[in-house]
Amino acid sequence: HVQLVESGGGSVQAGGSLNLSCVASGTVYNRNCVAWFRQGPGKEREALASIYIFNENTDYTDSAKGRFTISRDNAENTLYLRMDNLKPEDTGIYYCAADAGCPLCGVYCYTYNHWGQGTQVTVS
């Protein structure tokens, strides 16, 4: 049974930074595609960034590009999301996801076999 556990969320002022982590039980991060999503208050869940394990190709949505960086450490079974220059509109619950069910890895994919429980990020 695979479990994903996010951490690193919190409250920060606009312009600040946070580094989210997602630790997996089991070797889930050697499986194709992993990603970060978020869900703002009253909004639908949106993709932010994805990374393809085999070649480390990354993909970002416009809202994340230039400010967020996705990375992973297979040895530590951990996925990261570094977030800089945070804005109030970045407020939401952030989720990691692993093992995509799409033909290609990218932020267009919303079908994942494993999801974390989320970590809250509040930017004021």
PDB file of C-alpha atoms in Angstrom:
ATOM      1  CA  HIS A   1       0.000   0.000   0.000  1.00  0.00           C
ATOM      2  CA  VAL A   2       1.495   3.327  -1.089  1.00  0.00           C
ATOM      3  CA  GLN A   3       1.120   6.383   1.111  1.00  0.00           C
ATOM      4  CA  LEU A   4       2.117   9.960   0.313  1.00  0.00           C
ATOM      5  CA  VAL A   5       2.544  12.434   3.168  1.00  0.00           C
ATOM      6  CA  GLU A   6       3.022  16.158   2.492  1.00  0.00           C
ATOM      7  CA  SER A   7       4.619  18.626   4.878  1.00  0.00           C
ATOM      8  CA  GLY A   8       6.144  22.083   4.855  1.00  0.00           C
ATOM      9  CA  GLY A   9       3.006  24.136   4.505  1.00  0.00           C
ATOM     10  CA  GLY A  10       2.251  27.100   6.731  1.00  0.00           C
ATOM     11  CA  SER A  11       1.538  30.802   6.822  1.00  0.00           C
ATOM     12  CA  VAL A  12       3.828  33.234   5.066  1.00  0.00           C
ATOM     13  CA  GLN A  13       3.737  36.848   3.963  1.00  0.00           C
ATOM     14  CA  ALA A  14       3.527  37.775   0.324  1.00  0.00           C
ATOM     15  CA  GLY A  15       6.959  37.593  -1.272  1.00  0.00           C
ATOM     16  CA  GLY A  16       8.072  34.832   1.054  1.00  0.00           C
ATOM     17  CA  SER A  17       9.087  31.258   0.304  1.00  0.00           C
ATOM     18  CA  LEU A  18       8.116  27.752   1.338  1.00  0.00           C
ATOM     19  CA  ASN A  19       9.554  24.354   0.560  1.00  0.00           C
ATOM     20  CA  LEU A  20       6.998  21.547   0.489  1.00  0.00           C
ATOM     21  CA  SER A  21       7.962  17.906   0.846  1.00  0.00           C
ATOM     22  CA  CYS A  22       6.094  14.730   0.008  1.00  0.00           C
ATOM     23  CA  VAL A  23       7.449  11.515   1.449  1.00  0.00           C
ATOM     24  CA  ALA A  24       6.319   8.240  -0.050  1.00  0.00           C
ATOM     25  CA  SER A  25       6.105   4.880   1.610  1.00  0.00           C
ATOM     26  CA  GLY A  26       7.300   2.361  -0.895  1.00  0.00           C
ATOM     27  CA  THR A  27       9.311   3.061  -4.016  1.00  0.00           C
ATOM     28  CA  VAL A  28       6.639   5.114  -5.713  1.00  0.00           C
ATOM     29  CA  TYR A  29       8.994   7.725  -7.101  1.00  0.00           C
ATOM     30  CA  ASN A  30      10.571   5.351  -9.538  1.00  0.00           C
ATOM     31  CA  ARG A  31       7.243   5.228 -11.334  1.00  0.00           C
ATOM     32  CA  ASN A  32       6.790   7.418 -14.375  1.00  0.00           C
ATOM     33  CA  CYS A  33       5.278  10.757 -13.458  1.00  0.00           C
ATOM     34  CA  VAL A  34       4.830  12.638 -10.179  1.00  0.00           C
ATOM     35  CA  ALA A  35       3.284  16.044  -9.635  1.00  0.00           C
ATOM     36  CA  TRP A  36       2.048  18.806  -7.354  1.00  0.00           C
ATOM     37  CA  PHE A  37      -1.472  20.196  -7.339  1.00  0.00           C
ATOM     38  CA  ARG A  38      -3.294  22.762  -5.271  1.00  0.00           C
ATOM     39  CA  GLN A  39      -6.868  23.673  -4.446  1.00  0.00           C
ATOM     40  CA  GLY A  40      -7.624  27.244  -3.477  1.00  0.00           C
ATOM     41  CA  PRO A  41     -10.650  28.265  -1.416  1.00  0.00           C
ATOM     42  CA  GLY A  42     -13.763  27.811  -3.519  1.00  0.00           C
ATOM     43  CA  LYS A  43     -11.726  26.664  -6.502  1.00  0.00           C
ATOM     44  CA  GLU A  44     -11.176  23.406  -8.310  1.00  0.00           C
ATOM     45  CA  ARG A  45      -7.958  21.468  -7.923  1.00  0.00           C
ATOM     46  CA  GLU A  46      -5.333  22.680 -10.371  1.00  0.00           C
ATOM     47  CA  ALA A  47      -2.055  21.200 -11.511  1.00  0.00           C
ATOM     48  CA  LEU A  48       1.133  23.130 -10.793  1.00  0.00           C
ATOM     49  CA  ALA A  49       4.137  21.085 -11.803  1.00  0.00           C
ATOM     50  CA  SER A  50       5.111  17.600 -12.865  1.00  0.00           C
ATOM     51  CA  ILE A  51       8.362  15.702 -13.240  1.00  0.00           C
ATOM     52  CA  TYR A  52       9.064  12.628 -15.338  1.00  0.00           C
ATOM     53  CA  ILE A  53      11.223  10.278 -13.318  1.00  0.00           C
ATOM     54  CA  PHE A  54      13.235   8.696 -16.142  1.00  0.00           C
ATOM     55  CA  ASN A  55      14.682  11.875 -17.637  1.00  0.00           C
ATOM     56  CA  GLU A  56      13.687  14.452 -15.012  1.00  0.00           C
ATOM     57  CA  ASN A  57      11.800  16.508 -17.563  1.00  0.00           C
ATOM     58  CA  THR A  58       9.623  19.037 -15.795  1.00  0.00           C
ATOM     59  CA  ASP A  59       6.457  20.818 -16.781  1.00  0.00           C
ATOM     60  CA  TYR A  60       4.821  23.820 -15.145  1.00  0.00           C
ATOM     61  CA  THR A  61       1.572  25.682 -15.466  1.00  0.00           C
ATOM     62  CA  ASP A  62       1.720  29.416 -16.035  1.00  0.00           C
ATOM     63  CA  SER A  63       0.797  30.105 -12.417  1.00  0.00           C
ATOM     64  CA  ALA A  64       3.851  28.146 -11.217  1.00  0.00           C
ATOM     65  CA  LYS A  65       6.386  28.909 -13.939  1.00  0.00           C
ATOM     66  CA  GLY A  66       9.278  31.050 -12.789  1.00  0.00           C
ATOM     67  CA  ARG A  67       8.347  30.900  -9.108  1.00  0.00           C
ATOM     68  CA  PHE A  68       7.970  27.188  -8.272  1.00  0.00           C
ATOM     69  CA  THR A  69      10.502  24.394  -8.717  1.00  0.00           C
ATOM     70  CA  ILE A  70       9.677  20.697  -8.593  1.00  0.00           C
ATOM     71  CA  SER A  71      12.351  18.160  -7.752  1.00  0.00           C
ATOM     72  CA  ARG A  72      12.675  14.705  -6.281  1.00  0.00           C
ATOM     73  CA  ASP A  73      15.148  12.622  -4.333  1.00  0.00           C
ATOM     74  CA  ASN A  74      14.724   8.956  -5.110  1.00  0.00           C
ATOM     75  CA  ALA A  75      17.097   7.879  -2.353  1.00  0.00           C
ATOM     76  CA  GLU A  76      14.932   9.679   0.187  1.00  0.00           C
ATOM     77  CA  ASN A  77      11.685   8.758  -1.607  1.00  0.00           C
ATOM     78  CA  THR A  78      10.763  12.420  -1.435  1.00  0.00           C
ATOM     79  CA  LEU A  79       9.212  14.894  -3.843  1.00  0.00           C
ATOM     80  CA  TYR A  80       9.739  18.615  -3.312  1.00  0.00           C
ATOM     81  CA  LEU A  81       8.119  21.854  -4.375  1.00  0.00           C
ATOM     82  CA  ARG A  82      10.133  24.984  -3.773  1.00  0.00           C
ATOM     83  CA  MET A  83       7.886  28.064  -3.891  1.00  0.00           C
ATOM     84  CA  ASP A  84       9.315  31.574  -4.087  1.00  0.00           C
ATOM     85  CA  ASN A  85       7.757  35.016  -4.339  1.00  0.00           C
ATOM     86  CA  LEU A  86       4.494  33.708  -2.963  1.00  0.00           C
ATOM     87  CA  LYS A  87       1.309  35.659  -3.587  1.00  0.00           C
ATOM     88  CA  PRO A  88      -2.031  35.673  -1.730  1.00  0.00           C
ATOM     89  CA  GLU A  89      -3.587  33.824  -4.669  1.00  0.00           C
ATOM     90  CA  ASP A  90      -1.224  30.920  -3.935  1.00  0.00           C
ATOM     91  CA  THR A  91      -3.235  30.216  -0.797  1.00  0.00           C
ATOM     92  CA  GLY A  92      -4.713  26.733  -0.771  1.00  0.00           C
ATOM     93  CA  ILE A  93      -4.192  23.086   0.031  1.00  0.00           C
ATOM     94  CA  TYR A  94      -1.250  21.574  -1.794  1.00  0.00           C
ATOM     95  CA  TYR A  95      -1.253  17.918  -2.820  1.00  0.00           C
ATOM     96  CA  CYS A  96       1.363  15.620  -4.246  1.00  0.00           C
ATOM     97  CA  ALA A  97       0.446  12.848  -6.628  1.00  0.00           C
ATOM     98  CA  ALA A  98       2.334   9.872  -8.023  1.00  0.00           C
ATOM     99  CA  ASP A  99       2.039   7.203 -10.687  1.00  0.00           C
ATOM    100  CA  ALA A 100       0.206   8.998 -13.456  1.00  0.00           C
ATOM    101  CA  GLY A 101      -2.411   7.235 -15.510  1.00  0.00           C
ATOM    102  CA  CYS A 102      -1.783   9.284 -18.649  1.00  0.00           C
ATOM    103  CA  PRO A 103       0.234   8.415 -21.759  1.00  0.00           C
ATOM    104  CA  LEU A 104       2.590  11.367 -21.298  1.00  0.00           C
ATOM    105  CA  CYS A 105       3.857  13.163 -18.207  1.00  0.00           C
ATOM    106  CA  GLY A 106       2.765  16.775 -17.919  1.00  0.00           C
ATOM    107  CA  VAL A 107       0.548  19.208 -16.099  1.00  0.00           C
ATOM    108  CA  TYR A 108      -2.338  18.281 -18.403  1.00  0.00           C
ATOM    109  CA  CYS A 109      -2.622  14.966 -16.539  1.00  0.00           C
ATOM    110  CA  TYR A 110      -4.994  14.803 -13.578  1.00  0.00           C
ATOM    111  CA  THR A 111      -5.205  11.022 -13.335  1.00  0.00           C
ATOM    112  CA  TYR A 112      -2.921   9.643 -10.647  1.00  0.00           C
ATOM    113  CA  ASN A 113      -3.071   6.407  -8.716  1.00  0.00           C
ATOM    114  CA  HIS A 114      -1.755   7.872  -5.477  1.00  0.00           C
ATOM    115  CA  TRP A 115      -2.522  11.169  -3.728  1.00  0.00           C
ATOM    116  CA  GLY A 116      -1.359  12.732  -0.492  1.00  0.00           C
ATOM    117  CA  GLN A 117      -3.707  14.204   2.104  1.00  0.00           C
ATOM    118  CA  GLY A 118      -2.599  17.789   1.465  1.00  0.00           C
ATOM    119  CA  THR A 119      -0.801  20.532   3.332  1.00  0.00           C
ATOM    120  CA  GLN A 120      -2.208  24.037   3.868  1.00  0.00           C
ATOM    121  CA  VAL A 121      -0.408  27.085   2.513  1.00  0.00           C
ATOM    122  CA  THR A 122      -1.655  30.532   3.496  1.00  0.00           C
ATOM    123  CA  VAL A 123      -0.150  33.677   1.998  1.00  0.00           C
ATOM    124  CA  SER A 124      -1.171  37.056   3.394  1.00  0.00           C
TER     125      SER A 124
END
